[in-house]
Coordinates of N, CA and C in Angstrom, one line a residue:
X1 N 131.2 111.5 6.7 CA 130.8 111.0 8.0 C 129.9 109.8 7.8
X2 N 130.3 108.6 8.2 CA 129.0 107.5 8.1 C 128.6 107.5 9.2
X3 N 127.1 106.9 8.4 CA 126.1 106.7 9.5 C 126.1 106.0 10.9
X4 N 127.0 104.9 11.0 CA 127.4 104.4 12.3 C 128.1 105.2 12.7
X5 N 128.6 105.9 12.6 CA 129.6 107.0 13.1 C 129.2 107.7 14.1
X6 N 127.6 108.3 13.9 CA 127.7 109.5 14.0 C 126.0 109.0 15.1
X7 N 126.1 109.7 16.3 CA 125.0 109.7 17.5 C 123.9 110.1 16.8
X8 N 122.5 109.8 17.1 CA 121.6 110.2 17.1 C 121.0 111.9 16.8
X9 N 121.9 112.3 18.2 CA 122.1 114.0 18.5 C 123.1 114.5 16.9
X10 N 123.7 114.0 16.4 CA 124.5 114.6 15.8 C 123.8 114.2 14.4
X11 N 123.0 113.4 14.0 CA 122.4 112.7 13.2 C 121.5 114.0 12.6
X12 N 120.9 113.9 13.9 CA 119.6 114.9 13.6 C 120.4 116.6 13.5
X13 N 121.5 117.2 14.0 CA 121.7 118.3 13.6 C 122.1 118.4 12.1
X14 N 122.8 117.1 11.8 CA 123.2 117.7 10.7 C 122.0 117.7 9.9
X15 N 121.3 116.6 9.8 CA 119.9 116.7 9.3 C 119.1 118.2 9.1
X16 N 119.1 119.2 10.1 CA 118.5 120.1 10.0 C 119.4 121.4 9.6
X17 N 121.3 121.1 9.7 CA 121.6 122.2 8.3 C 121.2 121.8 7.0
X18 N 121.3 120.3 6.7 CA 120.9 119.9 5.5 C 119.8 120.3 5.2
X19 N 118.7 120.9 5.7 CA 117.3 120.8 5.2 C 117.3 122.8 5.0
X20 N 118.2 123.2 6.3 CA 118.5 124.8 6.3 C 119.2 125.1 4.8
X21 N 120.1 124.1 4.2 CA 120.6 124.5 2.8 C 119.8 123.9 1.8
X22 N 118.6 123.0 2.1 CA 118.1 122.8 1.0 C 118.8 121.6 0.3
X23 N 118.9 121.0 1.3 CA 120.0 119.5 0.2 C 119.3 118.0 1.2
X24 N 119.2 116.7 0.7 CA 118.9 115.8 1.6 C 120.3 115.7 2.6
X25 N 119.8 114.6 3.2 CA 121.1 114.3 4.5 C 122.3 114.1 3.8
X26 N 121.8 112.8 3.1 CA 123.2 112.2 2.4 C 124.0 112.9 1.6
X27 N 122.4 114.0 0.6 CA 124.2 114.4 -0.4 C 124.8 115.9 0.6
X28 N 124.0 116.4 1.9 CA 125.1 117.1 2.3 C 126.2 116.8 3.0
X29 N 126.1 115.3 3.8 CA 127.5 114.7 4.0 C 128.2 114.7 3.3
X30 N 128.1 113.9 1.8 CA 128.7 113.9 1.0 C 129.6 115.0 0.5
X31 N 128.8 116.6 0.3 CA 129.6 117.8 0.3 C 131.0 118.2 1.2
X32 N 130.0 118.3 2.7 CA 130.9 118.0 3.7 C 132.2 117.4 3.2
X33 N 131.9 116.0 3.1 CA 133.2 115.4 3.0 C 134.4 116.0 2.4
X34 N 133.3 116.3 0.9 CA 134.2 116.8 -0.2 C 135.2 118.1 0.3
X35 N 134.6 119.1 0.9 CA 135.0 119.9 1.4 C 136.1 120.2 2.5
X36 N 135.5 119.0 3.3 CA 136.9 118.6 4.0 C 138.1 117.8 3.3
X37 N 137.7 117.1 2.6 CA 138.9 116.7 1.9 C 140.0 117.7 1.0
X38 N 138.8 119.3 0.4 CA 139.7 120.0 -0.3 C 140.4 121.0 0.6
X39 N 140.1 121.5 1.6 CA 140.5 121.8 2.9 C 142.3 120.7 3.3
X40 N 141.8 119.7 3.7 CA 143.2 119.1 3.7 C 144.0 119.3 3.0
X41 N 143.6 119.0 1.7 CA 144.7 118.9 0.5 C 145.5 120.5 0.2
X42 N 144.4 121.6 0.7 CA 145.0 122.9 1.0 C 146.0 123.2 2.0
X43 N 145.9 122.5 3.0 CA 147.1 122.5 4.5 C 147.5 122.1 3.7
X44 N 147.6 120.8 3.5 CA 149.1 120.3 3.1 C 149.9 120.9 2.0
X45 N 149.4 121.5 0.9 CA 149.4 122.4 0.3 C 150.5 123.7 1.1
X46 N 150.0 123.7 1.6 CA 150.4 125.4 2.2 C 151.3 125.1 3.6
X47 N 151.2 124.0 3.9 CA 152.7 123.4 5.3 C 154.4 122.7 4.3
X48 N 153.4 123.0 3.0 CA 154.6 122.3 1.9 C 156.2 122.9 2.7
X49 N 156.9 122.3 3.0 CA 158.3 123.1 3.2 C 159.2 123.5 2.1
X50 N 159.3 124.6 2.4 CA 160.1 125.6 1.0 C 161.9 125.1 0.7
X51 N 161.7 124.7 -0.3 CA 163.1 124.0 -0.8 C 164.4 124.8 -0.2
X52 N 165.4 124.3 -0.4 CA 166.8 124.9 0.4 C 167.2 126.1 -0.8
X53 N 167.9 127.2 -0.4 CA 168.4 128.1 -0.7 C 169.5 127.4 -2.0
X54 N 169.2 127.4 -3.5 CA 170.4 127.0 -4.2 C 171.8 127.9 -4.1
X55 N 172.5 127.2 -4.5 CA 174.1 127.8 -4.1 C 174.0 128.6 -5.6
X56 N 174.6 129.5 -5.6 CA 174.5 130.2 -7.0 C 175.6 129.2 -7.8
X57 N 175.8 130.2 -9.1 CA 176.5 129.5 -10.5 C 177.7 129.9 -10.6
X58 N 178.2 129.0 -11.5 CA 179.5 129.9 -11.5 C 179.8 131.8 -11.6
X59 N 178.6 131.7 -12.9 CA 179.0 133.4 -13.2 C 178.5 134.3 -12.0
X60 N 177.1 133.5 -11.2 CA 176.5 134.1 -9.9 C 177.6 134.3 -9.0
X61 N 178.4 133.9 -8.7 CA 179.7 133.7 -8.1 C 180.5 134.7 -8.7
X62 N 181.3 134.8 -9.8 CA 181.6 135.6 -10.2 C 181.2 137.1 -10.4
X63 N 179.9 137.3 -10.5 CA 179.5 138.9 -10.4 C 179.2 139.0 -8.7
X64 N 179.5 138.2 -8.1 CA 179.4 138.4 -6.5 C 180.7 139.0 -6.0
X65 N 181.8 138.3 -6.4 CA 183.6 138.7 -6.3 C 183.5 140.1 -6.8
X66 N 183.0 140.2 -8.5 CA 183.2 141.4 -8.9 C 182.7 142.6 -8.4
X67 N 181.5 142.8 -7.7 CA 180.5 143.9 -6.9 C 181.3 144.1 -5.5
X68 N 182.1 143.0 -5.3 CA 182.7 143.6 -3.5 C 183.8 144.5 -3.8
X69 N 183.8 145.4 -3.0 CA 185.0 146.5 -3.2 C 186.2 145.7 -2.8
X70 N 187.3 146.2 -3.2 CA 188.6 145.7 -3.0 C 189.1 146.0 -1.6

């Protein structure tokens, strides 16, 4: 989050988890960020769409014919 970004009001909250965790302002934006970034890359990760059903093989074919009853 940059500093133009971000109101006064919002300036100073985060200022005061940063100081609740024991970190300056900047490097817990910086965290933040990081965090949101690995978060993203997790959704997208995990919205991945699951490839199409392959068509079997010849012999997959073949022990399929052979298992149906007559």
């Amino acid at each position: 989050m940059s500093d133009r970004k971000m109101t006064e009001a919002q300036r100073a909250y985060e200022a005061k988890r940063a100081a609740k965790a024991g970190m300056s302002l900047e490097k817990w934006l910086t965290e933040k960020e990081k965090r949101a970034a690995a978060e993203a890359r997790e959704q997208a990760v995990a919205t991945k769409p699951a490839a199409p059903a392959k068509k079997p093989g010849f012999f997959g074919r073949l022990l399929e014919k052979a298992q149906k009853p007559l």
